[in-house]
Amino acid sequence: MKFDSRDPQAAAFWSERFEKQFTPWDRGGVPQALQDFVARSPQPLATLIPGCGTGYEVAFLAEAGWDVTAIDFSEAAVAAARAATGKWADRILTADFFTFMPEHPPQLIYERAFLCALPPERWPAIVQRWSELLAPGALLAGFFYYDKTPKGPPFGAAEDELHRLLAPYFKRIEDAAVADSVPVFAQKERWQVWRRK
């Protein structure tokens, strides 16, 4: 398949892939680790999902009573997510993560292939923005992709590299293997929960 857009930092890159239905990162449902996290959470958390893609998690969280907002800067991704989430479509907004201001401070940011979608030189800005949006005690939870291949997306991190980026702002409180990854992430991602310091 041929693509015109080659820069994953541009919305056109992602829109073209959604329009051509080339989405190998899309698992078609909600990962088990997130389902388990929600099941054991003592209360619903106001959640922000950056780079939501098709956004299956939006409906899942909303149905569980969580106040969820999902954003993507690709119009095609937002259209796909709204189509996939039915009555919860109004929870999905077209927005740039780096400038978006949620109505209420999130208690949780859910990470699902947002960090690894962008090249490593953007990661310090992403981590900085996470830290700005989350108050002390709030959580960053989701899937982190570990791989040494420099070409992407997905762009993989070394574990010590990611820890160096996050440790000034966050403390890791959970780390587990993932059993239901899509092929592109298989054996290379971890479910993690980080608490804002």
C-alpha positions as YAML, in Angstrom:
chain: A
units: angstrom
residues:
- id: 1
  name: MET
  ca: [0.00, 0.00, 0.00]
- id: 2
  name: LYS
  ca: [1.34, 3.46, -0.92]
- id: 3
  name: PHE
  ca: [1.04, 6.52, 1.26]
- id: 4
  name: ASP
  ca: [1.61, 10.17, 0.41]
- id: 5
  name: SER
  ca: [2.18, 11.35, 3.97]
- id: 6
  name: ARG
  ca: [5.36, 10.17, 5.71]
- id: 7
  name: ASP
  ca: [5.48, 12.39, 8.80]
- id: 8
  name: PRO
  ca: [3.72, 10.89, 11.85]
- id: 9
  name: GLN
  ca: [3.78, 14.32, 13.47]
- id: 10
  name: ALA
  ca: [1.25, 15.51, 10.86]
- id: 11
  name: ALA
  ca: [-2.47, 14.82, 11.12]
- id: 12
  name: ALA
  ca: [-2.49, 13.96, 7.40]
- id: 13
  name: PHE
  ca: [-0.25, 10.93, 8.09]
- id: 14
  name: TRP
  ca: [-2.85, 9.37, 10.39]
- id: 15
  name: SER
  ca: [-5.87, 10.50, 8.40]
- id: 16
  name: GLU
  ca: [-4.49, 8.83, 5.28]
- id: 17
  name: ARG
  ca: [-4.05, 5.54, 7.15]
- id: 18
  name: PHE
  ca: [-7.56, 5.65, 8.59]
- id: 19
  name: GLU
  ca: [-9.01, 6.54, 5.19]
- id: 20
  name: LYS
  ca: [-7.19, 3.59, 3.59]
- id: 21
  name: GLN
  ca: [-8.14, 1.35, 6.53]
- id: 22
  name: PHE
  ca: [-4.50, 0.60, 7.30]
- id: 23
  name: THR
  ca: [-4.56, 0.45, 11.10]
- id: 24
  name: PRO
  ca: [-2.44, -2.49, 12.32]
- id: 25
  name: TRP
  ca: [-2.43, -1.02, 15.84]
- id: 26
  name: ASP
  ca: [-6.25, -1.33, 16.08]
- id: 27
  name: ARG
  ca: [-7.22, -4.38, 18.14]
- id: 28
  name: GLY
  ca: [-10.95, -3.96, 17.54]
- id: 29
  name: GLY
  ca: [-11.83, -3.85, 21.22]
- id: 30
  name: VAL
  ca: [-10.76, -3.02, 24.77]
- id: 31
  name: PRO
  ca: [-7.53, -4.58, 26.11]
- id: 32
  name: GLN
  ca: [-7.92, -6.93, 29.08]
- id: 33
  name: ALA
  ca: [-5.49, -4.96, 31.26]
- id: 34
  name: LEU
  ca: [-7.68, -1.87, 31.03]
- id: 35
  name: GLN
  ca: [-10.80, -3.90, 31.80]
- id: 36
  name: ASP
  ca: [-9.06, -5.31, 34.89]
- id: 37
  name: PHE
  ca: [-7.85, -1.85, 35.94]
- id: 38
  name: VAL
  ca: [-11.40, -0.47, 35.76]
- id: 39
  name: ALA
  ca: [-12.84, -3.46, 37.61]
- id: 40
  name: ARG
  ca: [-10.51, -2.99, 40.59]
- id: 41
  name: SER
  ca: [-10.60, 0.82, 40.68]
- id: 42
  name: PRO
  ca: [-12.26, 2.01, 43.90]
- id: 43
  name: GLN
  ca: [-14.09, 4.76, 42.03]
- id: 44
  name: PRO
  ca: [-14.56, 6.08, 38.48]
- id: 45
  name: LEU
  ca: [-11.81, 8.43, 37.34]
- id: 46
  name: ALA
  ca: [-12.11, 11.46, 35.06]
- id: 47
  name: THR
  ca: [-10.09, 10.21, 32.10]
- id: 48
  name: LEU
  ca: [-8.35, 11.79, 29.14]
- id: 49
  name: ILE
  ca: [-7.36, 9.63, 26.15]
- id: 50
  name: PRO
  ca: [-4.87, 11.41, 23.86]
- id: 51
  name: GLY
  ca: [-4.51, 10.13, 20.30]
- id: 52
  name: CYS
  ca: [-7.57, 7.95, 20.76]
- id: 53
  name: GLY
  ca: [-7.66, 6.39, 17.27]
- id: 54
  name: THR
  ca: [-10.83, 4.32, 16.91]
- id: 55
  name: GLY
  ca: [-11.52, 4.83, 20.61]
- id: 56
  name: TYR
  ca: [-13.20, 1.59, 21.72]
- id: 57
  name: GLU
  ca: [-12.13, 2.46, 25.25]
- id: 58
  name: VAL
  ca: [-14.34, 5.55, 25.23]
- id: 59
  name: ALA
  ca: [-17.60, 3.61, 25.18]
- id: 60
  name: PHE
  ca: [-16.23, 1.04, 27.63]
- id: 61
  name: LEU
  ca: [-15.25, 3.68, 30.19]
- id: 62
  name: ALA
  ca: [-18.41, 5.74, 29.71]
- id: 63
  name: GLU
  ca: [-20.58, 2.63, 30.18]
- id: 64
  name: ALA
  ca: [-18.67, 1.96, 33.41]
- id: 65
  name: GLY
  ca: [-19.64, 5.43, 34.64]
- id: 66
  name: TRP
  ca: [-16.29, 7.11, 34.04]
- id: 67
  name: ASP
  ca: [-16.15, 10.72, 32.82]
- id: 68
  name: VAL
  ca: [-14.04, 10.22, 29.69]
- id: 69
  name: THR
  ca: [-12.82, 12.65, 27.04]
- id: 70
  name: ALA
  ca: [-10.87, 11.42, 24.02]
- id: 71
  name: ILE
  ca: [-8.95, 13.55, 21.55]
- id: 72
  name: ASP
  ca: [-7.17, 13.07, 18.25]
- id: 73
  name: PHE
  ca: [-5.74, 15.60, 15.82]
- id: 74
  name: SER
  ca: [-6.73, 13.47, 12.81]
- id: 75
  name: GLU
  ca: [-10.25, 14.23, 11.56]
- id: 76
  name: ALA
  ca: [-10.42, 10.75, 10.01]
- id: 77
  name: ALA
  ca: [-9.53, 9.13, 13.34]
- id: 78
  name: VAL
  ca: [-12.17, 11.20, 15.13]
- id: 79
  name: ALA
  ca: [-14.76, 10.20, 12.53]
- id: 80
  name: ALA
  ca: [-13.84, 6.52, 12.96]
- id: 81
  name: ALA
  ca: [-14.02, 6.81, 16.76]
- id: 82
  name: ARG
  ca: [-17.37, 8.57, 16.69]
- id: 83
  name: ALA
  ca: [-18.74, 5.86, 14.39]
- id: 84
  name: ALA
  ca: [-17.43, 3.15, 16.75]
- id: 85
  name: THR
  ca: [-18.75, 4.65, 19.99]
- id: 86
  name: GLY
  ca: [-22.40, 5.33, 19.17]
- id: 87
  name: LYS
  ca: [-24.15, 7.34, 21.85]
- id: 88
  name: TRP
  ca: [-20.82, 8.36, 23.42]
- id: 89
  name: ALA
  ca: [-19.59, 10.05, 20.22]
- id: 90
  name: ASP
  ca: [-19.77, 13.51, 21.79]
- id: 91
  name: ARG
  ca: [-16.94, 12.48, 24.16]
- id: 92
  name: ILE
  ca: [-14.51, 12.47, 21.20]
- id: 93
  name: LEU
  ca: [-13.00, 15.77, 20.10]
- id: 94
  name: THR
  ca: [-10.66, 16.94, 17.37]
- id: 95
  name: ALA
  ca: [-7.80, 18.54, 19.28]
- id: 96
  name: ASP
  ca: [-4.04, 18.82, 19.57]
- id: 97
  name: PHE
  ca: [-2.80, 17.18, 22.77]
- id: 98
  name: PHE
  ca: [-0.12, 19.83, 23.26]
- id: 99
  name: THR
  ca: [-2.61, 22.70, 23.44]
- id: 100
  name: PHE
  ca: [-5.83, 20.99, 24.56]
- id: 101
  name: MET
  ca: [-7.26, 22.12, 27.89]
- id: 102
  name: PRO
  ca: [-9.79, 19.72, 29.41]
- id: 103
  name: GLU
  ca: [-12.88, 21.15, 31.11]
- id: 104
  name: HIS
  ca: [-11.94, 19.33, 34.32]
- id: 105
  name: PRO
  ca: [-8.47, 18.19, 35.40]
- id: 106
  name: PRO
  ca: [-8.10, 14.50, 34.53]
- id: 107
  name: GLN
  ca: [-7.51, 11.99, 37.32]
- id: 108
  name: LEU
  ca: [-6.21, 9.53, 34.73]
- id: 109
  name: ILE
  ca: [-4.50, 9.79, 31.37]
- id: 110
  name: TYR
  ca: [-4.84, 6.57, 29.42]
- id: 111
  name: GLU
  ca: [-1.86, 5.81, 27.18]
- id: 112
  name: ARG
  ca: [-2.56, 3.57, 24.21]
- id: 113
  name: ALA
  ca: [-0.03, 3.84, 21.37]
- id: 114
  name: PHE
  ca: [0.14, 7.64, 21.60]
- id: 115
  name: LEU
  ca: [3.73, 7.91, 22.83]
- id: 116
  name: CYS
  ca: [5.05, 5.30, 20.38]
- id: 117
  name: ALA
  ca: [3.18, 6.94, 17.49]
- id: 118
  name: LEU
  ca: [5.48, 9.94, 17.63]
- id: 119
  name: PRO
  ca: [9.27, 10.00, 17.20]
- id: 120
  name: PRO
  ca: [11.45, 9.95, 20.33]
- id: 121
  name: GLU
  ca: [12.44, 13.59, 19.98]
- id: 122
  name: ARG
  ca: [8.81, 14.45, 20.83]
- id: 123
  name: TRP
  ca: [8.72, 12.30, 23.96]
- id: 124
  name: PRO
  ca: [10.07, 14.88, 26.43]
- id: 125
  name: ALA
  ca: [7.29, 17.26, 25.35]
- id: 126
  name: ILE
  ca: [4.66, 14.52, 25.76]
- id: 127
  name: VAL
  ca: [5.88, 13.62, 29.23]
- id: 128
  name: GLN
  ca: [6.02, 17.31, 30.17]
- id: 129
  name: ARG
  ca: [2.42, 17.75, 29.01]
- id: 130
  name: TRP
  ca: [1.29, 14.67, 30.93]
- id: 131
  name: SER
  ca: [2.87, 16.16, 34.03]
- id: 132
  name: GLU
  ca: [1.13, 19.51, 33.47]
- id: 133
  name: LEU
  ca: [-2.30, 17.95, 33.02]
- id: 134
  name: LEU
  ca: [-2.11, 15.59, 36.00]
- id: 135
  name: ALA
  ca: [-2.17, 16.83, 39.58]
- id: 136
  name: PRO
  ca: [-0.08, 15.06, 42.24]
- id: 137
  name: GLY
  ca: [-1.62, 11.65, 42.95]
- id: 138
  name: ALA
  ca: [-3.32, 11.40, 39.56]
- id: 139
  name: LEU
  ca: [-2.48, 8.43, 37.34]
- id: 140
  name: LEU
  ca: [-0.93, 7.73, 33.98]
- id: 141
  name: ALA
  ca: [-1.90, 4.19, 32.97]
- id: 142
  name: GLY
  ca: [-1.70, 2.16, 29.82]
- id: 143
  name: PHE
  ca: [0.61, 0.38, 27.44]
- id: 144
  name: PHE
  ca: [4.26, 1.20, 26.85]
- id: 145
  name: TYR
  ca: [6.10, -0.18, 23.83]
- id: 146
  name: TYR
  ca: [9.64, -1.44, 24.29]
- id: 147
  name: ASP
  ca: [11.70, -2.14, 21.19]
- id: 148
  name: LYS
  ca: [15.13, -1.25, 19.87]
- id: 149
  name: THR
  ca: [14.13, -0.68, 16.24]
- id: 150
  name: PRO
  ca: [14.70, 3.01, 15.45]
- id: 151
  name: LYS
  ca: [12.23, 3.04, 12.54]
- id: 152
  name: GLY
  ca: [8.57, 3.69, 13.27]
- id: 153
  name: PRO
  ca: [5.84, 4.21, 14.01]
- id: 154
  name: PRO
  ca: [5.59, 2.49, 16.34]
- id: 155
  name: PHE
  ca: [8.74, 3.94, 17.87]
- id: 156
  name: GLY
  ca: [10.07, 1.71, 20.63]
- id: 157
  name: ALA
  ca: [11.81, 2.80, 23.80]
- id: 158
  name: ALA
  ca: [14.44, 1.15, 25.95]
- id: 159
  name: GLU
  ca: [13.10, 0.61, 29.46]
- id: 160
  name: ASP
  ca: [15.79, 2.74, 31.11]
- id: 161
  name: GLU
  ca: [15.18, 5.53, 28.58]
- id: 162
  name: LEU
  ca: [11.46, 5.67, 29.35]
- id: 163
  name: HIS
  ca: [12.14, 5.50, 33.08]
- id: 164
  name: ARG
  ca: [14.56, 8.43, 32.82]
- id: 165
  name: LEU
  ca: [11.89, 10.50, 31.07]
- id: 166
  name: LEU
  ca: [9.09, 9.68, 33.49]
- id: 167
  name: ALA
  ca: [10.88, 9.43, 36.84]
- id: 168
  name: PRO
  ca: [11.19, 13.20, 37.49]
- id: 169
  name: TYR
  ca: [7.38, 13.49, 37.47]
- id: 170
  name: PHE
  ca: [5.98, 10.01, 38.06]
- id: 171
  name: LYS
  ca: [6.47, 6.93, 40.25]
- id: 172
  name: ARG
  ca: [5.75, 3.57, 38.64]
- id: 173
  name: ILE
  ca: [3.34, 1.59, 40.81]
- id: 174
  name: GLU
  ca: [2.37, -1.24, 38.47]
- id: 175
  name: ASP
  ca: [4.13, -3.18, 35.71]
- id: 176
  name: ALA
  ca: [2.81, -6.32, 34.02]
- id: 177
  name: ALA
  ca: [3.16, -8.39, 30.88]
- id: 178
  name: VAL
  ca: [0.45, -8.10, 28.23]
- id: 179
  name: ALA
  ca: [-1.11, -11.30, 26.90]
- id: 180
  name: ASP
  ca: [-3.53, -9.95, 24.29]
- id: 181
  name: SER
  ca: [-1.37, -7.60, 22.19]
- id: 182
  name: VAL
  ca: [-2.04, -7.09, 18.48]
- id: 183
  name: PRO
  ca: [0.78, -8.57, 16.34]
- id: 184
  name: VAL
  ca: [2.63, -5.26, 15.87]
- id: 185
  name: PHE
  ca: [3.05, -4.94, 19.68]
- id: 186
  name: ALA
  ca: [3.28, -8.64, 20.62]
- id: 187
  name: GLN
  ca: [5.91, -9.44, 23.29]
- id: 188
  name: LYS
  ca: [7.07, -5.81, 23.22]
- id: 189
  name: GLU
  ca: [4.62, -3.92, 25.41]
- id: 190
  name: ARG
  ca: [3.96, -3.66, 29.12]
- id: 191
  name: TRP
  ca: [0.89, -2.53, 31.05]
- id: 192
  name: GLN
  ca: [2.04, 0.10, 33.53]
- id: 193
  name: VAL
  ca: [0.53, 2.53, 36.01]
- id: 194
  name: TRP
  ca: [2.47, 5.65, 37.05]
- id: 195
  name: ARG
  ca: [1.41, 8.03, 39.82]
- id: 196
  name: ARG
  ca: [2.09, 11.74, 39.48]
- id: 197
  name: LYS
  ca: [4.50, 12.89, 42.19]
...
